Amino acid sequence: MQTLFKPKLNHVDITSKFWSHYQQLVVKEVLPYQWSVMNDEASVDISEDPQNNGINKNSHAIANLKIAAGQQKGHHYGFPFQDTDVYKWLEAAAYSFSYQPNNDLKTITDTLVSLIADAQEDNGYLSTLFQIDEPQRKFKRLQQSHELYTMGHYIEAGVAYYQVTGSGKALTIATKMADCICRNFGADPDQIHGYDGHPEIELALVKLYEVTNDQRYLDMAHYFLVERGTDPDFFDKQNIADGLERDLIPNMRDMPRTYYQADKPIKDQQTAEGHAVRVVYLCTGMASVALYTHDQTLLDACHRFWNDIVKRRMYITGNIGSTTTGESLTYDYDLPNDTMYGETCASVGMAFFAKKMLQLESKGEYADILEKELFNGSLSGMSLDGKHFFYVNPLEADPKASALNPGKSHVLTHRADWFGCACCPANLARLITSLSDYLYTEKDNTILAHQFIANKAAFNNKVSINQKSDFPWSGDVLFEITNPENCEFRFGIRIPQWSLGNYQLSINGHLASISIDDGFVYIPVNESKMTITLSLDMSVKFMAASNRIVADQNKIAVQRGPVIYCAEEADNHTSQLGLYHVSPKANVLVKKEPTLLNGVTTLDVSAQEEELTNADDNPYQPLTSEKTIPANLRLIPYYAWANRTEGAMRVWLNR
Ligand code: FUB
Ligand code: ZN
């Protein structure tokens, strides 16, 4: 194996007040908190996962590794993929060292890497459930086992840890794992002609390929993608051979093959179907592989799935997953707001997919979605204290409905301490700590600045960029480019979709008019210093949904910059937020509230409030003109809801 022990230098420092706060929050609160939960040292109330799989005793994630390593006695507890909570946490911690070196934490993570190395079998295999309790069933029930998913998450963590700290040990665990996978899977007669029920290993193997240059890892990732669905009976055959009733996760056998994106080969899959997180991880894997192999069938599938998700199956907040049944996508324009799923992991995964698509193609629409996920659908997954999390992210919720309507019991109206299936908390943490990797895309002779999150960036050609802004509250962005060697390159700045008709660009103090090319304006740079200012449209926008989306017909959502707003009971005296009617011409007062919800801009919208009918009245009466009174409807950013008194919330307001 050719290993390039060259730790990556993180060259982007986030200076944005908004995001530095979150990055520090992860270091100070989120990582220590999650570590104590995974060690079963925190006194927490663990909610069952929204699918009610009956796992909510404790985390046991570190204990599982200790048992596999022979350091402790006992059985495995938790989901087959319980190890991934630890790996995602390790990955988040690794990225945090690039902006906040922390010796105490580093001692913990080094010890953890040693524990993982001890838990790993000599042949590279590592999945604690199977090592501890089901040694005969390794790779025998891939529909449910998550073994490759689990190892994929370690590989991502190991690569990150190696890139940031230079740890050869962390990387060796990953390469041993990948070698084990390469031996066991493939087209040879004695290999398994299959893949995991949950995509993830594909994108992880490409990350490993990127740091090792080992072609086998890229080929393996490619194999998993092209093999997927070619034998639609693959999982069923394995289940029968393993013993049909011996499910590892209840109900998973009953899911349709589309749930696993394995009903037919990817090249023939026309729409994005099934479990939302599986879809977006699969897409990220496809885009990652296509970047190096230029496999047109994979690229075509990326485009099909992207369009399907973004144009027909995504909420205005960037959330995806319209139903709790199978945590899945459903059908075009089916986007109910109060029974939906919108898993945090799916939004995080969508950000991964968008980032990869940007590497493939310089199109603003990918960065628009990335931005949407960052400021809305992903961020809503965590409370302002960093210790409470949403798994499901509704656009409309009422505590009473969640408590009393079983069809809404998966919709929490407060963030939980932790989950029996704790996939989301550390997934969001790793996105936040790696945010500096999401701001620029470099290709050929072009630097694309596609996010407006303030930062200081240094590029290999000695170019540095100091991007200043108070985004997302202000749309004024300043780029100071220093180019000591007078390199010639193109600087592409995204003009966000929400500002298309109204923005101003100045270069070195002179107004500039440059036509937009697929969402970007390109500025040739060859001077040693250049200053670019961009003023984006921060006016409040009343948004309508396509009238094909039945759930949003006759409704209005409110957006300012990239931030989607919502009405919350805590500000608006009633749980009946549907009594408010908003006109698209309503006056809005935009107010900076430095002490509210850690500093937000609120919107006070003049509305009409209907009178609530008497409880004893006949509920159905001939239509009369509604009695309304003028009222003020206060809106807060969606990501910040459920941080005060528990109450109702809605994004889509009645017209
Ligand atoms: O199956 C592993 C993870 O658990 C998925 O990505 C989440 O959606 C949750 O079901
Ligand atoms: Zn999740």
XYZ file of C-alpha atoms and ligand atoms in Angstrom:
666
model
C 0.000 0.000 0.000
C 1.274 3.425 -0.861
C 0.500 5.703 2.045
C 1.069 9.397 1.803
C 1.597 10.465 5.385
C 0.925 14.083 4.659
C -1.492 15.581 7.117
C -3.819 18.020 5.422
C -3.441 21.618 6.458
C -6.746 23.195 7.154
C -6.400 26.560 5.538
C -9.744 28.140 6.274
C -10.401 29.737 9.656
C -13.980 30.595 10.388
C -14.303 34.100 11.788
C -18.077 34.388 11.429
C -19.582 35.319 14.786
C -22.561 33.085 14.110
C -20.574 29.974 13.218
C -17.586 30.516 15.537
C -20.102 30.386 18.310
C -21.339 26.996 17.106
C -17.828 25.687 16.565
C -16.899 26.700 20.102
C -20.142 25.292 21.450
C -19.247 21.922 19.971
C -15.831 22.023 21.661
C -17.061 23.288 25.016
C -20.403 21.532 25.373
C -21.317 19.106 22.634
C -18.194 16.912 22.549
C -17.790 16.562 26.342
C -21.508 15.940 26.709
C -21.649 13.302 23.992
C -18.527 11.631 25.343
C -20.091 11.290 28.788
C -23.303 9.900 27.281
C -21.440 7.302 25.219
C -19.557 6.282 28.361
C -22.855 5.976 30.239
C -21.686 8.578 32.717
C -24.331 11.247 32.112
C -27.697 11.193 33.742
C -29.857 11.550 30.679
C -33.299 10.678 29.536
C -32.800 8.570 26.416
C -35.755 8.760 24.051
C -36.519 5.754 21.989
C -35.817 6.324 18.347
C -38.916 7.552 16.513
C -39.410 4.042 15.122
C -39.852 2.695 18.681
C -37.318 -0.084 18.437
C -37.243 -0.503 22.219
C -33.658 0.591 22.712
C -33.400 3.375 25.274
C -31.633 1.943 28.308
C -28.288 3.620 27.861
C -25.740 4.209 25.116
C -23.207 1.465 25.892
C -21.300 2.514 22.777
C -17.874 2.703 24.440
C -18.636 -0.381 26.516
C -19.281 -2.346 23.306
C -15.801 -1.441 22.056
C -14.231 -2.325 25.410
C -15.941 -5.711 25.402
C -14.785 -6.387 21.838
C -11.256 -5.367 22.881
C -11.342 -7.824 25.775
C -11.127 -5.054 28.359
C -14.551 -5.679 29.801
C -17.009 -8.569 29.998
C -20.594 -8.462 28.823
C -22.851 -8.418 25.816
C -23.366 -5.934 23.070
C -26.152 -3.450 23.658
C -27.842 -1.142 21.226
C -28.325 -1.096 17.493
C -25.998 -3.099 15.252
C -24.479 0.245 14.259
C -23.989 1.540 17.820
C -20.226 1.873 17.139
C -20.929 4.661 14.657
C -21.919 7.069 17.445
C -18.336 6.827 18.654
C -16.813 7.139 15.201
C -18.832 10.206 14.239
C -17.901 11.744 17.574
C -14.209 10.991 16.948
C -14.471 12.557 13.509
C -16.108 15.681 14.965
C -13.375 15.919 17.609
C -10.665 15.498 14.966
C -11.946 18.431 12.908
C -12.249 20.562 16.032
C -8.475 20.284 16.593
C -7.933 22.206 13.362
C -9.440 25.338 14.922
C -9.179 24.588 18.623
C -6.238 22.421 19.658
C -7.110 20.817 22.962
C -4.596 18.595 24.759
C -7.079 17.113 27.196
C -9.420 16.134 24.437
C -6.501 14.854 22.352
C -5.514 12.530 25.195
C -9.045 11.151 25.165
C -9.165 10.742 21.388
C -5.710 9.108 21.238
C -6.820 6.647 23.902
C -10.016 6.044 21.967
C -8.052 5.320 18.786
C -6.013 2.775 20.758
C -9.205 1.195 22.072
C -10.570 0.935 18.543
C -7.299 -0.619 17.378
C -7.558 -3.157 20.207
C -11.151 -3.943 19.319
C -10.298 -4.515 15.672
C -9.600 -8.083 14.624
C -6.226 -8.853 13.103
C -7.918 -9.369 9.754
C -9.266 -5.808 9.885
C -12.872 -6.657 10.734
C -14.585 -4.405 13.263
C -18.232 -4.408 14.176
C -18.711 -5.024 17.873
C -22.137 -6.668 17.732
C -20.834 -9.454 15.544
C -17.539 -9.810 17.365
C -19.198 -10.032 20.766
C -22.443 -11.897 20.179
C -22.843 -13.071 16.581
C -19.412 -14.182 15.356
C -20.869 -16.733 12.937
C -22.989 -14.151 11.157
C -20.378 -11.722 9.879
C -21.374 -10.307 6.497
C -24.291 -12.780 6.411
C -27.227 -10.405 6.759
C -26.117 -7.208 5.081
C -29.656 -5.926 4.662
C -29.714 -5.181 8.377
C -26.230 -5.646 9.781
C -24.827 -2.219 8.911
C -21.319 -3.738 9.072
C -20.036 -1.819 6.052
C -21.926 1.285 7.156
C -20.254 0.988 10.542
C -16.798 0.458 9.114
C -17.410 3.293 6.667
C -17.996 5.628 9.575
C -14.772 4.511 11.184
C -12.915 5.028 7.904
C -14.235 8.597 7.698
C -13.160 9.210 11.299
C -9.771 7.576 10.791
C -9.082 9.639 7.692
C -10.099 12.850 9.463
C -7.999 12.013 12.515
C -5.019 11.254 10.338
C -5.484 14.403 8.266
C -5.684 16.699 11.257
C -3.305 15.030 13.718
C -1.077 12.926 11.463
C -1.960 9.781 13.430
C -0.715 6.803 11.419
C -2.428 4.509 13.898
C -5.853 5.949 13.092
C -5.196 5.583 9.378
C -3.885 2.035 9.698
C -7.109 0.920 11.377
C -8.932 2.336 8.363
C -6.715 0.684 5.769
C -6.857 -2.684 7.584
C -10.626 -2.375 7.565
C -10.752 -1.467 3.898
C -8.403 -4.333 3.057
C -10.727 -6.706 4.914
C -13.639 -5.384 2.874
C -11.689 -5.665 -0.390
C -10.879 -9.303 0.394
C -14.462 -10.223 1.224
C -16.410 -8.337 -1.454
C -16.089 -8.261 -5.218
C -16.731 -10.118 -8.417
C -14.517 -13.153 -7.750
C -16.441 -16.400 -7.239
C -15.312 -16.744 -3.615
C -16.237 -13.158 -2.740
C -19.599 -11.741 -1.662
C -21.404 -10.213 -4.632
C -23.249 -7.696 -2.554
C -23.265 -4.443 -0.605
C -24.555 -2.951 2.606
C -28.226 -2.217 3.283
C -27.156 1.311 4.231
C -24.889 3.158 1.800
C -21.944 4.912 3.474
C -18.941 2.697 2.779
C -18.788 4.056 -0.786
C -18.188 7.671 0.202
C -15.825 6.581 2.989
C -13.658 4.456 0.688
C -13.237 7.432 -1.620
C -12.011 9.530 1.305
C -9.524 6.776 2.079
C -8.476 6.677 -1.571
C -7.872 10.416 -1.433
C -5.313 10.099 1.346
C -3.690 6.808 0.315
C -3.891 6.903 -3.481
C -4.699 3.190 -3.273
C -6.759 2.441 -6.366
C -8.304 -0.666 -4.774
C -10.362 1.508 -2.455
C -11.807 3.563 -5.294
C -12.505 0.395 -7.275
C -14.224 -1.171 -4.271
C -16.451 1.900 -3.841
C -17.285 1.781 -7.543
C -18.048 -1.940 -7.332
C -20.516 -1.431 -4.477
C -22.368 1.190 -6.522
C -22.637 -0.709 -9.779
C -23.421 -3.989 -8.030
C -26.273 -2.456 -6.030
C -29.635 -3.797 -7.189
C -28.228 -5.971 -9.974
C -29.539 -9.006 -8.094
C -32.662 -7.622 -6.419
C -32.922 -10.867 -4.414
C -29.498 -10.490 -2.839
C -30.739 -9.441 0.615
C -33.581 -11.986 0.597
C -31.213 -14.813 -0.273
C -28.882 -13.811 2.549
C -31.790 -13.534 4.996
C -33.021 -17.011 4.113
C -29.548 -18.509 4.429
C -29.053 -16.730 7.763
C -32.439 -17.893 9.090
C -35.402 -15.827 8.055
C -36.701 -14.996 11.525
C -33.359 -13.993 12.989
C -33.753 -10.295 12.267
C -31.167 -7.923 13.672
C -33.550 -4.953 13.562
C -37.295 -5.574 13.795
C -39.396 -4.696 10.745
C -36.477 -4.096 8.433
C -37.116 -7.267 6.459
C -40.569 -5.973 5.557
C -39.280 -2.781 3.999
C -39.593 -2.678 0.224
C -36.387 -3.032 -1.760
C -36.642 0.625 -2.701
C -36.087 1.453 0.981
C -32.499 0.239 0.460
C -32.185 1.603 -3.099
C -31.640 -2.015 -4.135
C -34.683 -2.868 -6.248
C -32.789 -2.415 -9.499
C -29.360 -1.219 -10.631
C -28.710 2.437 -9.902
C -28.499 3.212 -13.603
C -32.153 2.171 -13.901
C -33.405 3.927 -10.783
C -35.278 6.932 -12.128
C -36.278 8.591 -8.874
C -34.861 9.018 -5.380
C -36.748 6.487 -3.313
C -36.731 5.008 0.129
C -34.976 5.847 3.354
C -33.876 9.466 3.121
C -30.480 9.153 4.790
C -29.642 6.085 2.722
C -30.488 8.023 -0.448
C -28.306 11.022 0.311
C -25.381 8.908 1.498
C -25.710 6.884 -1.681
C -25.754 10.088 -3.737
C -22.672 11.387 -1.942
C -20.944 8.095 -2.668
C -21.946 8.242 -6.336
C -20.717 11.814 -6.711
C -17.480 10.980 -4.847
C -16.743 8.063 -7.151
C -17.787 9.947 -10.289
C -15.323 12.697 -9.443
C -12.449 10.289 -10.104
C -13.889 7.669 -12.440
C -16.003 10.054 -14.576
C -18.558 7.237 -14.717
C -21.360 8.888 -16.657
C -24.052 6.516 -15.373
C -23.255 7.538 -11.813
C -23.173 11.193 -12.738
C -26.511 10.868 -14.511
C -27.957 9.216 -11.415
C -26.620 12.087 -9.273
C -28.448 14.554 -11.513
C -31.670 12.555 -11.520
C -31.700 12.144 -7.765
C -30.643 15.731 -7.112
C -33.454 17.121 -9.238
C -35.968 14.724 -7.831
C -35.120 15.595 -4.249
C -34.571 19.322 -4.590
C -37.380 20.127 -7.007
C -40.092 17.792 -5.761
C -39.331 16.240 -2.401
C -37.663 18.851 -0.232
C -39.127 21.135 2.391
C -38.422 24.859 2.238
C -36.049 24.365 5.179
C -34.012 21.776 3.255
C -35.406 18.890 5.282
C -36.256 15.682 3.479
C -38.257 12.601 4.430
C -42.030 13.005 4.309
C -42.993 10.015 6.416
C -41.969 8.272 9.593
C -42.726 4.919 7.948
C -39.276 3.828 6.909
C -37.942 7.338 7.620
C -38.541 7.816 3.937
C -39.235 9.945 0.934
C -42.715 9.303 -0.465
C -43.820 10.792 -3.785
C -43.455 14.048 -5.653
C -44.827 17.110 -3.837
C -45.990 15.053 -0.863
C -44.646 17.334 1.852
C -46.945 17.272 4.868
C -45.710 19.616 7.583
C -46.982 18.009 10.777
C -46.510 14.264 10.214
C -43.234 14.552 8.358
C -39.827 13.224 9.326
C -37.044 15.546 8.134
C -34.323 13.647 9.959
C -31.340 15.767 10.966
C -28.991 13.180 9.410
C -30.784 13.535 6.076
C -30.132 17.284 6.017
C -26.528 16.756 7.048
C -26.216 14.134 4.296
C -27.766 16.532 1.802
C -25.006 19.017 2.684
C -22.439 16.267 1.924
C -24.108 15.603 -1.428
C -24.224 19.300 -2.328
C -20.547 19.738 -1.495
C -19.602 16.840 -3.757
C -21.764 18.134 -6.615
C -19.981 21.475 -6.346
C -16.688 19.673 -6.818
C -18.113 18.081 -9.944
C -19.834 21.144 -11.390
C -19.651 24.867 -10.685
C -23.345 25.459 -10.284
C -24.793 27.871 -7.785
C -27.815 25.676 -7.140
C -25.681 23.173 -5.256
C -24.307 25.903 -3.027
C -27.811 27.346 -2.550
C -28.943 24.025 -1.124
C -25.801 23.660 0.955
C -26.540 27.072 2.462
C -30.181 26.150 3.027
C -29.133 23.027 4.936
C -26.568 24.847 7.034
C -28.833 27.654 8.202
C -32.068 25.715 8.512
C -32.680 21.974 8.243
C -29.419 20.791 9.806
C -28.925 23.405 12.468
C -32.424 22.924 13.857
C -31.177 19.493 14.988
C -29.380 20.969 17.998
C -30.469 23.179 20.883
C -28.708 26.400 21.723
C -27.135 24.708 24.764
C -25.576 21.965 22.616
C -27.019 19.233 24.815
C -30.390 18.509 23.282
C -31.199 17.213 19.844
C -33.938 16.759 17.314
C -34.020 13.602 15.254
C -37.254 14.607 13.495
C -37.564 18.223 12.331
C -41.194 19.163 11.698
C -42.350 22.354 10.008
C -45.496 22.409 12.093
C -45.901 21.003 15.577
C -48.100 21.143 18.620
C -47.176 19.399 21.883
C -50.773 18.294 22.374
C -50.919 16.639 18.964
C -47.579 14.920 19.548
C -48.786 13.603 22.888
C -52.255 12.497 21.875
C -52.173 11.614 18.189
C -50.177 8.413 17.651
C -49.621 9.466 14.042
C -47.576 12.385 15.355
C -45.851 10.719 18.290
C -42.541 10.762 16.409
C -42.666 14.571 16.268
C -41.075 15.877 19.464
C -41.687 19.494 20.440
C -38.607 19.613 22.640
C -35.146 18.369 21.802
C -34.223 15.139 23.567
C -31.165 14.526 25.769
C -30.192 11.575 23.582
C -31.716 8.821 21.518
C -31.661 5.051 21.578
C -30.716 5.462 17.921
C -28.307 8.363 18.303
C -27.306 8.821 14.688
C -28.111 12.539 14.486
C -26.258 14.353 17.314
C -22.700 13.522 16.313
C -23.536 13.754 12.623
C -24.420 17.407 13.105
C -21.371 17.923 15.324
C -19.032 16.660 12.602
C -20.650 18.935 10.039
C -20.167 21.966 12.287
C -16.556 21.218 13.178
C -15.672 20.630 9.523
C -17.525 23.694 8.277
C -14.338 25.288 6.968
C -14.279 22.578 4.275
C -17.635 23.746 2.942
C -16.937 27.374 2.075
C -14.774 27.261 -1.049
C -14.380 24.885 -3.942
C -11.118 24.997 -5.858
C -10.860 23.657 -9.362
C -8.617 24.272 -12.318
C -7.699 27.905 -12.034
C -10.766 28.973 -10.175
C -11.643 29.590 -6.568
C -15.364 29.492 -5.929
C -16.535 31.409 -2.881
C -19.972 29.943 -2.504
C -20.805 30.598 1.126
C -20.871 33.938 2.927
C -19.685 32.674 6.271
C -16.900 35.037 7.348
C -13.477 33.427 7.280
C -9.807 33.860 6.570
C -8.587 31.482 3.909
C -5.105 30.731 2.609
C -4.695 28.854 -0.650
C -1.766 26.905 -2.037
C -0.877 29.587 -4.593
C -0.226 31.916 -1.612
C -3.485 33.719 -2.262
C -5.325 34.630 0.894
C -8.861 35.829 1.252
C -10.298 37.641 4.188
C -14.047 37.411 3.891
C -15.922 39.660 6.294
C -19.630 39.722 6.958
C -22.276 39.538 9.640
C -24.102 36.920 7.637
C -26.865 35.674 7.904
C -28.146 38.840 9.582
C -26.548 41.258 7.123
C -26.042 40.757 3.394
C -22.960 42.979 3.103
C -19.937 40.868 2.311
C -16.382 42.082 1.854
C -13.654 40.005 0.204
C -10.093 41.230 0.665
C -7.857 39.275 -1.676
C -4.109 39.259 -1.190
C -2.142 37.791 -4.043
C 1.572 38.422 -3.359
C 2.796 36.526 -6.409
C 0.289 38.140 -8.764
C -1.122 34.757 -9.710
C -3.768 34.769 -12.383
C -6.949 33.017 -11.422
C -10.713 33.355 -11.562
C -12.597 34.221 -8.436
C -16.183 33.005 -8.599
C -18.720 34.428 -6.181
C -22.131 32.847 -5.876
C -25.133 35.079 -6.269
C -27.699 33.223 -4.185
C -31.029 32.402 -5.708
C -32.760 34.494 -3.049
C -30.824 37.585 -4.150
C -30.808 37.053 -7.916
C -32.751 40.124 -8.937
C -31.204 42.456 -6.444
C -27.545 42.641 -5.534
C -24.648 45.004 -5.982
C -21.077 44.110 -6.732
C -18.093 46.454 -6.530
C -14.520 45.698 -7.438
C -11.841 47.924 -5.962
C -14.496 50.498 -5.217
C -16.073 50.521 -8.698
C -19.532 49.177 -9.363
C -19.286 46.115 -11.557
C -21.823 44.493 -13.810
C -20.935 40.913 -14.621
C -23.327 38.414 -16.099
C -24.161 35.437 -13.959
C -22.931 32.080 -15.185
C -24.789 29.180 -13.540
C -25.181 31.075 -10.300
C -21.685 32.603 -10.147
C -20.082 35.864 -11.190
C -16.463 35.345 -12.205
C -13.837 37.993 -11.582
C -10.389 37.654 -13.138
C -7.696 38.277 -10.535
C -4.079 39.103 -11.311
C -3.303 41.997 -8.990
C -1.539 41.729 -5.668
C -4.499 43.195 -3.824
C -8.153 43.366 -4.637
C -11.235 44.327 -2.699
C -14.647 43.089 -3.670
C -17.851 44.055 -1.964
C -21.142 42.326 -2.450
C -24.468 43.571 -1.131
C -27.112 40.914 -1.098
C -30.845 41.394 -0.899
C -31.839 41.050 2.730
C -35.413 42.179 2.273
C -38.037 39.960 3.826
C -39.530 37.587 1.266
C -42.979 36.096 1.450
C -42.611 32.693 -0.138
C -45.263 30.555 -1.806
C -44.886 26.861 -2.488
C -45.658 25.260 -5.830
C -49.396 24.694 -5.826
C -48.656 21.040 -6.469
C -47.628 20.830 -2.809
C -51.081 20.339 -1.338
C -49.919 20.873 2.245
C -48.775 24.420 1.482
C -51.597 25.612 -0.753
C -52.746 29.074 0.233
C -49.917 29.413 2.679
C -46.985 31.760 3.074
C -43.545 31.140 4.480
C -41.182 33.931 5.393
C -37.528 34.045 4.458
C -34.821 36.629 4.972
C -31.505 35.915 3.323
C -31.021 32.154 3.680
C -32.953 31.941 6.945
C -36.457 30.497 7.019
C -38.649 31.849 9.782
C -41.367 30.300 11.917
C -44.007 31.405 14.387
C -43.731 29.963 17.865
C -46.271 29.905 20.669
C -43.691 31.401 23.047
C -43.983 34.728 21.189
C -47.571 34.619 20.067
C -49.849 33.899 23.058
C -51.665 30.925 21.463
C -51.049 27.387 20.316
C -53.531 28.069 17.519
C -51.029 29.661 15.175
C -53.338 28.837 12.271
C -55.655 31.587 13.449
C -53.195 34.148 12.141
C -53.575 35.225 8.539
C -50.779 36.987 6.750
C -51.096 38.994 3.585
C -48.248 38.954 1.062
C -48.324 42.736 1.370
C -48.058 42.772 5.161
C -45.741 45.217 6.871
C -42.762 43.658 8.556
C -40.563 45.103 11.242
C -37.063 43.648 11.132
C -35.457 43.762 14.546
C -32.002 42.749 15.757
C -32.335 41.043 19.120
C -28.800 40.543 20.462
C -29.916 38.789 23.637
C -32.722 36.639 22.278
C -31.926 33.033 21.363
C -28.237 33.789 21.350
C -28.720 36.768 19.049
C -31.204 36.637 16.214
C -33.050 38.964 13.898
C -36.773 38.700 14.517
C -39.596 39.685 12.201
C -42.809 41.287 13.428
C -45.427 40.749 10.754
C -48.717 42.615 10.781
C -51.409 39.972 10.556
C -55.093 39.401 11.139
C -56.050 37.082 13.955
C -59.274 35.115 13.781
C -61.404 34.775 16.852
C -61.394 31.269 18.273
C -64.863 29.741 18.075
C -66.646 28.720 21.257
C -65.887 25.191 22.340
C -69.564 24.353 22.766
C -70.703 25.648 19.395
C -71.723 23.284 16.656
C -68.350 22.819 14.949
C -69.865 23.050 11.470
C -71.905 26.078 10.598
C -72.915 27.995 7.478
C -70.062 30.199 6.364
C -70.169 33.762 7.644
C -67.466 36.329 7.263
C -64.690 35.583 9.713
C -64.159 37.904 12.621
C -60.572 39.003 12.714
C -58.614 41.591 14.609
C -55.320 43.173 13.608
C -52.451 41.456 15.367
C -48.717 41.227 15.395
C -47.201 37.859 14.528
C -43.664 37.489 15.729
C -41.362 35.206 13.772
C -38.003 33.747 14.763
C -35.479 31.775 12.704
C -36.655 28.192 12.274
C -33.362 26.713 13.473
C -33.859 28.367 16.869
C -37.337 27.099 17.687
C -38.004 24.946 20.756
C -35.388 26.656 22.879
C -37.870 28.257 25.259
C -41.164 27.127 26.776
C -42.474 24.112 24.924
C -45.259 25.084 22.558
C -46.697 25.070 19.068
C -44.728 26.143 15.994
C -45.398 26.550 12.311
C -43.425 27.606 9.267
C -46.222 27.811 6.707
C -48.670 30.522 7.734
C -52.230 30.934 6.556
C -52.758 33.557 3.928
O -29.534 3.006 9.983
C -28.549 3.836 10.546
C -29.141 5.183 10.887
O -30.175 5.035 11.842
C -29.820 5.873 9.735
O -28.965 6.596 8.926
C -30.798 6.720 10.433
O -31.803 7.186 9.587
C -31.291 5.831 11.518
O -32.302 5.008 11.056
Zn -30.032 10.566 12.307
